[in-house]
Short mmCIF file of C-alpha atoms in Angstrom, two decimals:
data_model
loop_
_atom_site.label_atom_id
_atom_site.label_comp_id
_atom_site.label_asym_id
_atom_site.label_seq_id
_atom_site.Cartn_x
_atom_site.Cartn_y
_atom_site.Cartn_z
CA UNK A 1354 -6.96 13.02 60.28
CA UNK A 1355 -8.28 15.78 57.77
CA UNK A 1356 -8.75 14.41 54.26
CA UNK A 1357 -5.80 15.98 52.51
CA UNK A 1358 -7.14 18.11 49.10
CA UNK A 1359 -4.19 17.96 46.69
CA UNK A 1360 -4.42 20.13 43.40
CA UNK A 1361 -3.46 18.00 40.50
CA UNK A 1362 -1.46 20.58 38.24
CA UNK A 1363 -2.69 19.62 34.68
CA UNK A 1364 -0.68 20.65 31.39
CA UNK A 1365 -2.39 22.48 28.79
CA UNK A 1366 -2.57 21.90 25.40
CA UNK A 1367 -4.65 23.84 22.91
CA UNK A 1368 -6.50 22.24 20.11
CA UNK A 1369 -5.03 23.99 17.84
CA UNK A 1370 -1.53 23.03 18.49
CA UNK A 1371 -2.33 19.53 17.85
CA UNK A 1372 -4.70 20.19 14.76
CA UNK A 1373 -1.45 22.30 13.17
CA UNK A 1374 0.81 19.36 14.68
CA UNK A 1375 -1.16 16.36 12.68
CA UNK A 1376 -1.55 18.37 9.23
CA UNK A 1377 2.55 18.56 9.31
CA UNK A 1378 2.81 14.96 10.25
CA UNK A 1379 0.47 13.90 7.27
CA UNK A 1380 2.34 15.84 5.24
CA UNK A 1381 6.06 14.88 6.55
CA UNK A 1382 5.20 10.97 6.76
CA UNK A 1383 3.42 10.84 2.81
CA UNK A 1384 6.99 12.92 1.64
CA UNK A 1385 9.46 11.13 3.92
CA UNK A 1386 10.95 8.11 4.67
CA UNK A 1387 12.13 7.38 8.02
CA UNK A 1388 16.14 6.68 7.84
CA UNK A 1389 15.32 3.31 9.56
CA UNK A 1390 13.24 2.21 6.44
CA UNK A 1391 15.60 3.79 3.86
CA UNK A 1392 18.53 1.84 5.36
CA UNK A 1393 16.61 -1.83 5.63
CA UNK A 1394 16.29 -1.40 1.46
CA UNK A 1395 19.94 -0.35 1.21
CA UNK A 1396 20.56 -2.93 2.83
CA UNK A 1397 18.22 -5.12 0.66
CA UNK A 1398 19.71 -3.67 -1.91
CA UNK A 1399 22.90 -5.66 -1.09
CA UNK A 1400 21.49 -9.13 -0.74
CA UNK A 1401 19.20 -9.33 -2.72
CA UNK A 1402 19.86 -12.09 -5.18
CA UNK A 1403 17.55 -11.51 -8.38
CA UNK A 1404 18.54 -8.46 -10.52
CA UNK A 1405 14.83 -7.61 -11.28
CA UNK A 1406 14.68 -7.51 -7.49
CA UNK A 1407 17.34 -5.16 -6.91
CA UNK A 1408 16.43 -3.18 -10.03
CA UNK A 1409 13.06 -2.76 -8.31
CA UNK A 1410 14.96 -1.84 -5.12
CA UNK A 1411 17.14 1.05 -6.46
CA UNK A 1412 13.63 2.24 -7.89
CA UNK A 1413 11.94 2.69 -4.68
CA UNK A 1414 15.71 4.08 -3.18
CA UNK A 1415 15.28 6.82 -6.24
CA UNK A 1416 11.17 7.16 -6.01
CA UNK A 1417 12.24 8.16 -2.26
CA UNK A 1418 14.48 11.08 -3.10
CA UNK A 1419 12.19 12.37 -5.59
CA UNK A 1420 9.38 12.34 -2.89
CA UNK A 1421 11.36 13.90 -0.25
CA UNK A 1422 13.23 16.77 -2.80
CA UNK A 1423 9.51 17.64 -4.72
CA UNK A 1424 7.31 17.21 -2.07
CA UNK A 1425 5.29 14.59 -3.81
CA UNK A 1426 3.80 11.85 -1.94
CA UNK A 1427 5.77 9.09 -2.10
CA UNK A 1428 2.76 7.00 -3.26
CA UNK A 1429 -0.49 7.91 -5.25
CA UNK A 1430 -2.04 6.07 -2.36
CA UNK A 1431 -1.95 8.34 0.71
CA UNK A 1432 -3.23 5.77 3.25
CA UNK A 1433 -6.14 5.89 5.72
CA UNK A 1434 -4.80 8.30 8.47
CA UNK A 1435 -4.22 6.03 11.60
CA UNK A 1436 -3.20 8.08 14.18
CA UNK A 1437 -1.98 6.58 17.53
CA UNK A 1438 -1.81 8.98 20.68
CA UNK A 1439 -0.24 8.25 24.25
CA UNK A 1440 -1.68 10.93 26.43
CA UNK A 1441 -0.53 11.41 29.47
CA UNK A 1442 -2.96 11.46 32.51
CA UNK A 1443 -2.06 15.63 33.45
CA UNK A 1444 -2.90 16.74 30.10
CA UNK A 1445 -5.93 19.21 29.64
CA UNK A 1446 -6.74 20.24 26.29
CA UNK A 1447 -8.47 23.23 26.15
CA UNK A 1448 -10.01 25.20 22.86
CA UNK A 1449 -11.78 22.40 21.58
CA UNK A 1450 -12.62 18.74 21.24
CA UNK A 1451 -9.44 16.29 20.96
CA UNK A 1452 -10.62 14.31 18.38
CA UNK A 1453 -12.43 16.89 16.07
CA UNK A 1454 -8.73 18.85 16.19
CA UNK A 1455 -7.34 15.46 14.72
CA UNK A 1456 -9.71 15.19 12.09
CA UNK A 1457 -9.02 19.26 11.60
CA UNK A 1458 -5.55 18.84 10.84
CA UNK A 1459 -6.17 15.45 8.76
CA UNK A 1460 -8.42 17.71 6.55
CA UNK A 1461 -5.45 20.51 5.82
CA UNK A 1462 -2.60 17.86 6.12
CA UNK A 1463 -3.93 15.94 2.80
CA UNK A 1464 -5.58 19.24 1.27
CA UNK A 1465 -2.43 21.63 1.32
CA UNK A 1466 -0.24 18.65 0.51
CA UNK A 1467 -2.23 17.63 -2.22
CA UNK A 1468 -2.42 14.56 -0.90
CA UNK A 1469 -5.45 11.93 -2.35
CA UNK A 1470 -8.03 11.65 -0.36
CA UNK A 1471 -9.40 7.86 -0.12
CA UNK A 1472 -11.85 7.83 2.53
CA UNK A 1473 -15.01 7.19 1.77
CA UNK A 1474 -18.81 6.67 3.29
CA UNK A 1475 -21.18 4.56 2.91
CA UNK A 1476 -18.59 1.69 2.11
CA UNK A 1477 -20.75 -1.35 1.33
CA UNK A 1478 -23.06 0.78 -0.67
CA UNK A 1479 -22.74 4.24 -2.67
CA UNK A 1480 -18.96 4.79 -1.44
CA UNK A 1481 -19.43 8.63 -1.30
CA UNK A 1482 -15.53 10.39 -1.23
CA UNK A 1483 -15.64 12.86 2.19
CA UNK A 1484 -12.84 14.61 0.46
CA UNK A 1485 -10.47 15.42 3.05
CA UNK A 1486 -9.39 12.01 4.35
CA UNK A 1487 -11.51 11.71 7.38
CA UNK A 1488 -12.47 10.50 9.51
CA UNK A 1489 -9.28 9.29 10.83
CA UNK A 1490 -8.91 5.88 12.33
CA UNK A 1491 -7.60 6.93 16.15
CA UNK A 1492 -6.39 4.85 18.77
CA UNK A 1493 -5.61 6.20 22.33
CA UNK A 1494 -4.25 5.21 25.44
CA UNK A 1495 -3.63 7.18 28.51
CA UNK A 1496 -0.22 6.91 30.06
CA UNK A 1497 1.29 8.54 33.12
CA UNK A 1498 2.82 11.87 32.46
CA UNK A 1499 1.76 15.40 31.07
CA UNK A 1500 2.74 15.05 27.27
CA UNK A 1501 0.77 14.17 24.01
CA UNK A 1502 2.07 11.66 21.73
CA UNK A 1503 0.94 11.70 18.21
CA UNK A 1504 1.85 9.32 15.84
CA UNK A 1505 0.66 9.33 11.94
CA UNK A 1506 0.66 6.12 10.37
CA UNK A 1507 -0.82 6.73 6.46
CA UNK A 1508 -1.93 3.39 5.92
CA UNK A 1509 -2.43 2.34 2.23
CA UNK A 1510 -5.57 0.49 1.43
CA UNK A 1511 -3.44 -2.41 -0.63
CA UNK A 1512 -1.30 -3.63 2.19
CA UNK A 1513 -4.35 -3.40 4.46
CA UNK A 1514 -6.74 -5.59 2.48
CA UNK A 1515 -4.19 -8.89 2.77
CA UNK A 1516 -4.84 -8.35 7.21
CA UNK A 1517 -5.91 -11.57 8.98
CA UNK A 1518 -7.32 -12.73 12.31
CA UNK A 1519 -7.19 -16.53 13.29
CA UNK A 1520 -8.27 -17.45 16.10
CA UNK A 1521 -5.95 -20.56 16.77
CA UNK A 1522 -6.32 -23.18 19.08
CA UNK A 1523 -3.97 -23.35 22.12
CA UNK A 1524 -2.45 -26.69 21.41
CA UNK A 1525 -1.30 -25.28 17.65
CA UNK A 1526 0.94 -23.27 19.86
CA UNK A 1527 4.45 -21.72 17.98
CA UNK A 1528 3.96 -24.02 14.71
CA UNK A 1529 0.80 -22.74 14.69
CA UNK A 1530 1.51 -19.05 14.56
CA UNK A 1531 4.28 -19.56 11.82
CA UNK A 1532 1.79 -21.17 9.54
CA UNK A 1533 -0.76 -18.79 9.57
CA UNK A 1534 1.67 -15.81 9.28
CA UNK A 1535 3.50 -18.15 6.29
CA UNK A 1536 -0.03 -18.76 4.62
CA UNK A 1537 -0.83 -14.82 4.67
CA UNK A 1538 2.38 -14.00 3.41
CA UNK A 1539 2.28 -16.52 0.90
CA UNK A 1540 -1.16 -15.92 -0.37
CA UNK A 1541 -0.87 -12.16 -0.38
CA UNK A 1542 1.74 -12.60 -2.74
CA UNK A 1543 2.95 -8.91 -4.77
CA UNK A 1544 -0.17 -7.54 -3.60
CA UNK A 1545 0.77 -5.82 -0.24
CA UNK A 1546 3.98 -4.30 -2.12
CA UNK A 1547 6.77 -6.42 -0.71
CA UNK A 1548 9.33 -6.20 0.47
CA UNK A 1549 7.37 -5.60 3.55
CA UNK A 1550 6.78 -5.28 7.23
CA UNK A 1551 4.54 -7.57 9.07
CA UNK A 1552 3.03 -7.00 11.74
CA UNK A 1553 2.01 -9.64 14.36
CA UNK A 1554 -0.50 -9.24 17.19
CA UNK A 1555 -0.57 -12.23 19.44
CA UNK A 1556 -2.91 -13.15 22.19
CA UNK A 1557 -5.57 -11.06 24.15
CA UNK A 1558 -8.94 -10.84 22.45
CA UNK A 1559 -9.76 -10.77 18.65
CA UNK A 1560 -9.49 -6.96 18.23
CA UNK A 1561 -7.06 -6.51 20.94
CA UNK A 1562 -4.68 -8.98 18.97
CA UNK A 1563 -5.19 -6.48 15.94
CA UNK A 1564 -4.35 -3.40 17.22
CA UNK A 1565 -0.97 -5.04 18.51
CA UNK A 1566 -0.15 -6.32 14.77
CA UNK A 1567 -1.00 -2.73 13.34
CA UNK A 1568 0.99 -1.08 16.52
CA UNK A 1569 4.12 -3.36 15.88
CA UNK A 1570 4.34 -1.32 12.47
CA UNK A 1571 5.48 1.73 14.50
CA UNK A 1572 8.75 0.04 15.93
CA UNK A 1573 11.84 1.50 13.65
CA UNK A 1574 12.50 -1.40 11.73
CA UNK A 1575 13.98 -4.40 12.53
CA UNK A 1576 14.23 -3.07 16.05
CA UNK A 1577 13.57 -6.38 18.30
CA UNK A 1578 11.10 -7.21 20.40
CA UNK A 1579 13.60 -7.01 24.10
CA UNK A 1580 11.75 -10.88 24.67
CA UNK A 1581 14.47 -13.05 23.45
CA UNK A 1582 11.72 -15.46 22.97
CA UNK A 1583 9.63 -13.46 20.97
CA UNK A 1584 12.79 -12.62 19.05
CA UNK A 1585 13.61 -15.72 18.50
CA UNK A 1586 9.71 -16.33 16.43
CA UNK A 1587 11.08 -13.02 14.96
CA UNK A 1588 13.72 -14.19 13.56
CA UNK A 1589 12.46 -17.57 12.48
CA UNK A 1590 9.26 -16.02 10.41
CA UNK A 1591 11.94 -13.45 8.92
CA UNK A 1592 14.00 -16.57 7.41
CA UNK A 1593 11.00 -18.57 6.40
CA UNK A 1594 8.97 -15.65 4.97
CA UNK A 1595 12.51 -14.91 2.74
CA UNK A 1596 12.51 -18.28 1.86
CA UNK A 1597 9.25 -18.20 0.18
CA UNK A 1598 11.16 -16.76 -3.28
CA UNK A 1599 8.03 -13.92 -3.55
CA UNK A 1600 10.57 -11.11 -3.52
CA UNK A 1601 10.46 -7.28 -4.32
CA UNK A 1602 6.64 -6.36 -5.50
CA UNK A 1603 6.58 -10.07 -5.92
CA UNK A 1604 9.03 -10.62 -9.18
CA UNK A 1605 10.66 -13.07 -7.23
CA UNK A 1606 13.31 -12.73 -5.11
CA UNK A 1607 15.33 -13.02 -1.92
CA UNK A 1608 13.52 -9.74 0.13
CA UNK A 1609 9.89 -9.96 0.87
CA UNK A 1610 10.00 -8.94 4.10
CA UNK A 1611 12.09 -6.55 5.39
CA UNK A 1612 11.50 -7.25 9.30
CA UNK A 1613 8.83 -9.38 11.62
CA UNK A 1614 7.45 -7.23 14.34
CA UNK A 1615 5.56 -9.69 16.93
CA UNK A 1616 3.77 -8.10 19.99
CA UNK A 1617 2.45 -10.56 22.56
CA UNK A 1618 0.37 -10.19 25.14
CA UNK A 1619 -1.41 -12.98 27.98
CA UNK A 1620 -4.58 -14.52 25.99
CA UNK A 1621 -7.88 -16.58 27.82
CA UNK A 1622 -6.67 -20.49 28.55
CA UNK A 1623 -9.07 -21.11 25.45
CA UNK A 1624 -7.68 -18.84 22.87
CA UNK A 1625 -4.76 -18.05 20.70
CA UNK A 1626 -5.21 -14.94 18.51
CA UNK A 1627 -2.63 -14.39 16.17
CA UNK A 1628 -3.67 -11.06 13.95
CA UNK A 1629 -1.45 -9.87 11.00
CA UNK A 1630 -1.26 -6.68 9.95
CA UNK A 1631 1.13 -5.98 6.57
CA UNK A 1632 3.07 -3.00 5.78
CA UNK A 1633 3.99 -2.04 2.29
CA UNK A 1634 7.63 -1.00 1.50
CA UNK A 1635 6.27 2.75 1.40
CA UNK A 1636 6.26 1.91 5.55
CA UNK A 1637 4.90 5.57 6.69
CA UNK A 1638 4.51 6.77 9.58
CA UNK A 1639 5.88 10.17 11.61
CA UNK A 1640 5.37 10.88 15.45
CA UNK A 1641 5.89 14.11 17.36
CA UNK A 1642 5.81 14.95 21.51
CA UNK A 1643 3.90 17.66 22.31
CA UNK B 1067 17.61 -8.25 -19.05
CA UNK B 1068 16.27 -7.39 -22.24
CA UNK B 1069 14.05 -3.78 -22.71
CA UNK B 1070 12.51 -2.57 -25.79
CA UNK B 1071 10.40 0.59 -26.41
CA UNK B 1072 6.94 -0.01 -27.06
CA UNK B 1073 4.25 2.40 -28.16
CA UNK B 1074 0.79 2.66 -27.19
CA UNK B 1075 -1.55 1.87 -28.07
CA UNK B 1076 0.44 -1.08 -28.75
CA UNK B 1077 0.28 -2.99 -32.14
CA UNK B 1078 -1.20 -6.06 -32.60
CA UNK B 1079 2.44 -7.49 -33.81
CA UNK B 1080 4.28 -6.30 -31.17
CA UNK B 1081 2.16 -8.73 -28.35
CA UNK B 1082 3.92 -11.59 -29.78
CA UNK B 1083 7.33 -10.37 -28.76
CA UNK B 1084 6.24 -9.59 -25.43
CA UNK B 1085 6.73 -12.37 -23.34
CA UNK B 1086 7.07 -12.49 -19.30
CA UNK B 1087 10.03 -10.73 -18.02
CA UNK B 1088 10.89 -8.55 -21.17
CA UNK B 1089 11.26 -4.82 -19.75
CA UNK B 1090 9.51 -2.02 -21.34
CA UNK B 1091 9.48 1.09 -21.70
CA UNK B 1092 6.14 2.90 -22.91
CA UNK B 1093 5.53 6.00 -25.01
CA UNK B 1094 2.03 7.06 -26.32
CA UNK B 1095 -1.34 6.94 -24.84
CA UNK B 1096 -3.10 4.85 -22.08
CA UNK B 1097 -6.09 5.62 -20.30
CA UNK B 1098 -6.53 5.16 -16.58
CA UNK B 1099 -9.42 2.68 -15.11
CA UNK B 1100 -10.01 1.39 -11.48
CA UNK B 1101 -12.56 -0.97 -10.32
CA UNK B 1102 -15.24 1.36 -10.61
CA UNK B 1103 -14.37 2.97 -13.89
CA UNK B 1104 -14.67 -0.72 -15.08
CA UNK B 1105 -17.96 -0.95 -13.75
CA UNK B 1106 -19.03 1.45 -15.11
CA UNK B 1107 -17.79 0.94 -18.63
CA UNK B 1108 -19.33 -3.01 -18.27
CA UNK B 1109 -22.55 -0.91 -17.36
CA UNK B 1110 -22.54 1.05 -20.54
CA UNK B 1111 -21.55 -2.13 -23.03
CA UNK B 1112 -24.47 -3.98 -21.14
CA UNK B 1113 -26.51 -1.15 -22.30
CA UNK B 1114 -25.16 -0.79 -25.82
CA UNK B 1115 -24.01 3.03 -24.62
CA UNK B 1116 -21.59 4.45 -26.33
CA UNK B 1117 -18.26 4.16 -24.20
CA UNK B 1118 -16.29 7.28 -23.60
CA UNK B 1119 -13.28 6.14 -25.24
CA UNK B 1120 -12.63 3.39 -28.29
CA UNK B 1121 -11.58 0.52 -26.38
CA UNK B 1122 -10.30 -1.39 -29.62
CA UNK B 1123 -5.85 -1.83 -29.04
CA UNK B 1124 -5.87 0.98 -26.27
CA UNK B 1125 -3.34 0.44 -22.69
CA UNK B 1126 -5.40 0.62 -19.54
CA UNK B 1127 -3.60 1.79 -16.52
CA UNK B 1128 -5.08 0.97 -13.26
CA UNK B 1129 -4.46 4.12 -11.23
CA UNK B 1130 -6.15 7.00 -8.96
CA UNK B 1131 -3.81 9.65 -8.88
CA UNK B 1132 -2.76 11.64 -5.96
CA UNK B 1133 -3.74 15.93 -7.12
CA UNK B 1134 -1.66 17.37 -9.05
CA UNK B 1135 0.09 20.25 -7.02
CA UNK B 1136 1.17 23.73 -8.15
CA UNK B 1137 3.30 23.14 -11.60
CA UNK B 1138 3.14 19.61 -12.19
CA UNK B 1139 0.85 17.46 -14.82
CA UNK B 1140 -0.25 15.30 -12.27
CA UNK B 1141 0.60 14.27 -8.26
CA UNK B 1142 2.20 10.92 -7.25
CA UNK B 1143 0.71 8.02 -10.12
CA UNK B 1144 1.59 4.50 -9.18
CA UNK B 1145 -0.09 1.16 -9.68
CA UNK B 1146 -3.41 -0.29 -7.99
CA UNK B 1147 -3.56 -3.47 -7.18
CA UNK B 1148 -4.71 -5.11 -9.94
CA UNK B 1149 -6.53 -8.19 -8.76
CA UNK B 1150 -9.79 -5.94 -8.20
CA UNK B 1151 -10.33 -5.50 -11.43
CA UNK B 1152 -10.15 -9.32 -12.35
CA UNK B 1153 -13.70 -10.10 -12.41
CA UNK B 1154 -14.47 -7.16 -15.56
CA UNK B 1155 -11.39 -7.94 -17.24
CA UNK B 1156 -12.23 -10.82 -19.37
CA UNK B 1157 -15.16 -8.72 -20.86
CA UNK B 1158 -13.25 -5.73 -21.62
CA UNK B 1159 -10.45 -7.65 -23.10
CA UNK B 1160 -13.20 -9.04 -25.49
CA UNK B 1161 -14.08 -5.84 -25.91
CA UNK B 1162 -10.84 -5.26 -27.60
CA UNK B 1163 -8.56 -3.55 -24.62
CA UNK B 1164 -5.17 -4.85 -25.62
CA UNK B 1165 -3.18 -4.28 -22.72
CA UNK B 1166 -3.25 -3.30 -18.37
CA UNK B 1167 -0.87 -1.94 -16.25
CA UNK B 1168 -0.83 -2.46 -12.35
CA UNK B 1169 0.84 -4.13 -9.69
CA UNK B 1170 0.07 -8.10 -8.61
CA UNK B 1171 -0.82 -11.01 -9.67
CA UNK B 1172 -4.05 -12.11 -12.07
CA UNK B 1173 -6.83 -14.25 -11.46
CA UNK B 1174 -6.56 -17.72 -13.97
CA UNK B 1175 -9.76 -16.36 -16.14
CA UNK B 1176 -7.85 -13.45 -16.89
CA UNK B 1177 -4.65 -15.46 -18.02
CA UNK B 1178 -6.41 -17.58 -19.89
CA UNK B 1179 -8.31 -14.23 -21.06
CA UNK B 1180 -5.01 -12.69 -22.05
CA UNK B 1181 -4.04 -15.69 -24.19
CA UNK B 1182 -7.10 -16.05 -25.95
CA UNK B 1183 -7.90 -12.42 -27.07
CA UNK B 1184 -3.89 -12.13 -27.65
CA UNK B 1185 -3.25 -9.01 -25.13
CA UNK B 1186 -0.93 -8.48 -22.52
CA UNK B 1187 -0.16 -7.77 -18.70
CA UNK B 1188 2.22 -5.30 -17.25
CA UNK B 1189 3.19 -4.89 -14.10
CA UNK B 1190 5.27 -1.37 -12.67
CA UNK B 1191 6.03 -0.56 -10.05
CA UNK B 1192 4.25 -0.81 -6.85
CA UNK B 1193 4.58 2.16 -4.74
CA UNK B 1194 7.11 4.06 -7.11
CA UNK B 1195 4.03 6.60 -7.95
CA UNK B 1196 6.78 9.98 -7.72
CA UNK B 1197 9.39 8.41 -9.95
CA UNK B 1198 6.12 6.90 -12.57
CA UNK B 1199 4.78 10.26 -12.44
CA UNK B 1200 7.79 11.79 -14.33
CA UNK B 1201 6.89 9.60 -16.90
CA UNK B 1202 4.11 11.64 -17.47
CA UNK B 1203 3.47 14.47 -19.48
CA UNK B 1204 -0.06 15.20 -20.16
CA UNK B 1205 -2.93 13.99 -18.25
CA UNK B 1206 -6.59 14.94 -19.02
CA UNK B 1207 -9.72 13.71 -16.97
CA UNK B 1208 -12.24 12.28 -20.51
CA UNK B 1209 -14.99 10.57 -18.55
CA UNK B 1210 -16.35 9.54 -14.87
CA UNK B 1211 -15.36 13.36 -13.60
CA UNK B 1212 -17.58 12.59 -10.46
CA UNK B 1213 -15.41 9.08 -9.06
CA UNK B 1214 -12.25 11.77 -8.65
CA UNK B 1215 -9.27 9.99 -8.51
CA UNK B 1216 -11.31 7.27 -9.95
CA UNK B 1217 -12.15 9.04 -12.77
CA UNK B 1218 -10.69 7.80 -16.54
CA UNK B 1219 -7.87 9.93 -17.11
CA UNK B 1220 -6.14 10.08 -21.17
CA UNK B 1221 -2.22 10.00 -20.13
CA UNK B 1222 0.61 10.93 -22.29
CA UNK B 1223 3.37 8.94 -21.55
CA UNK B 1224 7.36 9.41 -22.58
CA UNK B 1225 9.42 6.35 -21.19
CA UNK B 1226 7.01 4.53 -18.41
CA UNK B 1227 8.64 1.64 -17.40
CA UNK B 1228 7.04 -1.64 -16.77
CA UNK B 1229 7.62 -5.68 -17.23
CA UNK B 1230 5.40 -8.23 -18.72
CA UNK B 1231 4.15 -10.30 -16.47
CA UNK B 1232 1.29 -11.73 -18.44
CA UNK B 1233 1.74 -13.21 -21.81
CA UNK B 1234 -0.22 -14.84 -24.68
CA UNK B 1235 1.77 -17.74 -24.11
CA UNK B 1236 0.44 -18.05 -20.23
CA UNK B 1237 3.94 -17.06 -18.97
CA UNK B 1238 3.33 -15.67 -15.62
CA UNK B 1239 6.41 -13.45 -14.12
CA UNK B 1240 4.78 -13.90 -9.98
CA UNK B 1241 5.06 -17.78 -10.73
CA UNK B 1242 8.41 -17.97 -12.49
CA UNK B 1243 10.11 -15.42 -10.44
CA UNK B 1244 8.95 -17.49 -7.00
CA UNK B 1245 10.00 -20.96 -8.48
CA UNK B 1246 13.43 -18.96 -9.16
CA UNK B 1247 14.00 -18.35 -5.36
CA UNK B 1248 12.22 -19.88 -3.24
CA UNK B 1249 14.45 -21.52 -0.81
CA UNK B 1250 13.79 -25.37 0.69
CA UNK B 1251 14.31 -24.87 4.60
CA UNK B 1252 17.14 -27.61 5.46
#
């Protein structure tokens, strides 16, 4: 039987399509809210029990509008630019390197939106500003199909700086997991900018278990994860985080947490990651389809 | 809730009547200073440098602006988290700073910092840095051109809101407001 030759029809992209794609999406997520965010403070907005709390609230509610009318960035704090991309398996890009055409458009997203640029190198030592945001942190994974998924995630550096990684044992099982996403919580405190949204990676490897607490932060929020029993651990951390009495940018309150994401994934018979990732209230982040 | 309009740099008198939870609502001058900036500044009163602003009653504001664009004074000004800057405030409060802005909670040496050189903690609002920013009317880079947004900027301000969560008495608003609603799990 003759070997059959099939031509694999590949979908072109140019480079700089996708360079012009991320400088809007830097732009649009540092100006914009999603609706999805806006709606879990108005909602806040109606429980929460403190009047500082919902004072702060309505603040963020009006800091929002202003943002999105003046084309300010919503916070002086313009993030780290993790990108996430799902590329399908028939995409070619052609006119230049992938990953150089992200960085491109990172560089004219935050210049031409006068955006602040807080990357810098050399970060144990002289801390030297590269002035246009890069590099970008980027995360790809190849998926079946012929499209390019970019998502924009400006991640501010205070919310970042309260992550953790345990490495639990396998016998500390659920109870476990609660207490070390209680203790970050707790100890983070009004650092991370509550009300927030955190983000829980659980099982796989050590960075593996990361990379699914920072991904959770892209679900709209409050959207469930479709396992009722990782719902469930949701739900529960949700209660018990609101419990804690930290509340809006920590002045006490009933909201410091606006929704759990949990990702879980199968982990080695010894291990147990549990990785949490925190989003501030400013929870950023735009995607487009090319 | 209780908010009085304070100017800075704030007088000495006026500390005693700020105590945690009292709302106000600045007008005056304050200077902007991030981790490095305090460095820095520790660097030169090591050295017995002269500093590039009098220290003595002045309102820190720990900030790194986004650019100003086309039009405006300055770009999106909110608070840093303030916690990074515990380890040089202590010597710049004895140095005669009399108040900081930010966001979060302080270390215990700088409570017991605050009490002792009679000063005071404010904390705004964390990730409001549009709606701060109208607060704003002049800004002007003085010293540290070369950090950038890290740089010590002389604000005029008309109106900035903030809270005390600091006071001489050791009042802490993160404590107190927790205690307030934090809920036993039946």
């Amino acid at each position: 039987m003759p070997r059959e030759t099939r031509k694999i029809k590949l979908r072109e992209i140019e480079a700089s399509k996708i360079t012009q794609t991320v400088a809007e999406l830097c732009q649009w997520a540092n100006f914009e809210l999603g609706e999805d965010v806006l709606s879990a403070l108005r909602q806040a907005l109606k429980t929460e029990p403190s009047p500082l709390g919902r004072e702060v609230l309505s603040r963020l509610l009006e800091n929002a509008g202003i943002a999105r009318e003046e084309r300010v960035s919503l916070c002086q704090d313009c993030g780290t630019a993790v990108v996430f991309l799902e590329m399908g398996q028939d995409v070619h890009i052609s006119g230049g390197d992938l990953y150089q055409a992200i960085a491109e458009g990172v560089s004219q997203g935050y210049t031409q939106g006068y955006l602040r640029k807080s990357i810098v190198s050399q970060p144990f030592s002289d801390r030297i500003n590269t002035r246009d945001n890069t590099p970008p942190v980027i995360h790809t994974e190849i998926v079946p199909g012929d499209r390019l998924k970019i998502a924009v995630l400006p991640k501010g550096g205070g919310a970042e700086n309260m992550s953790r990684l345990v490495m639990l044992k396998p016998t500390d099982g659920r109870e476990g997991v609660i207490d070390v996403a209680l203790r970050a919580v707790e100890e983070a405190g009004g650092n991370p900018c509550p009300p927030i949204i955190v983000g829980l990676g659980i099982g796989a490897t050590a960075e593996k278990a990361m990379l699914l607490a920072k991904k959770a932060l892209l679900r709209p929020v409050g959207k469930p994860n479709p396992d009722p029993e990782i719902n469930q651990l949701e739900k529960e951390l949700l209660d018990r985080i609101n419990d804690l009495g930290i509340g809006p940018l920590g002045f006490g309150g009933g909201t410091t947490a606006l929704a759990v994401h949990a990702e879980v994934t199968p982990a080695h018979l010894t291990s147990l990651p549990v990785a949490i990732n925190f989003q501030c209230h400013s929870a950023r982040h735009q995607e487009a389809v090319l | 809730m209780k908010t009085i309009n304070i100017s800075s740099p704030i007088d000495a008198e006026i500390i005693a009547k700020l105590t945690v939870g009292t709302q106000v609502l600045i007008s005056g001058v304050i200077y902007t200073a991030r981790d490095m900036a305090h460095r820095r500044l520790i660097q030169a009163l090591d050295k017995g440098e002269r500093l590039p602003f009098d220290l003595d009653g002045q309102t820190l504001y720990y900030v790194g602006p986004s650019p100003a664009p086309p039009g405006k004074v300055i770009g999106s000004a909110g608070p840093t988290t303030s916690s990074r800057m515990d380890i040089y405030t202590p010597r710049l409060l004895a140095a005669g700073v009399r108040a900081m802005i930010g966001k979060g909670s302080r270390s215990p040496e700088v409570r017991q910092a605050i009490q002792k050189h009679k000063a005071v903690y404010l904390a705004t609002i964390g990730g409001a840095g549009a709606l701060l920013a109208r607060a704003i009317k002049q800004a002007e880079v003085i010293a540290y051109e070369d950090m950038g947004t890290g740089a010590i900027f002389r604000l005029e301000v008309e109106g900035f809101p903030a809270i005390v969560a600091n006071d001489i008495y050791g009042g802490d608003l993160f404590e107190q407001g927790k205690r307030e609603y934090q809920r036993e799990r039946k």
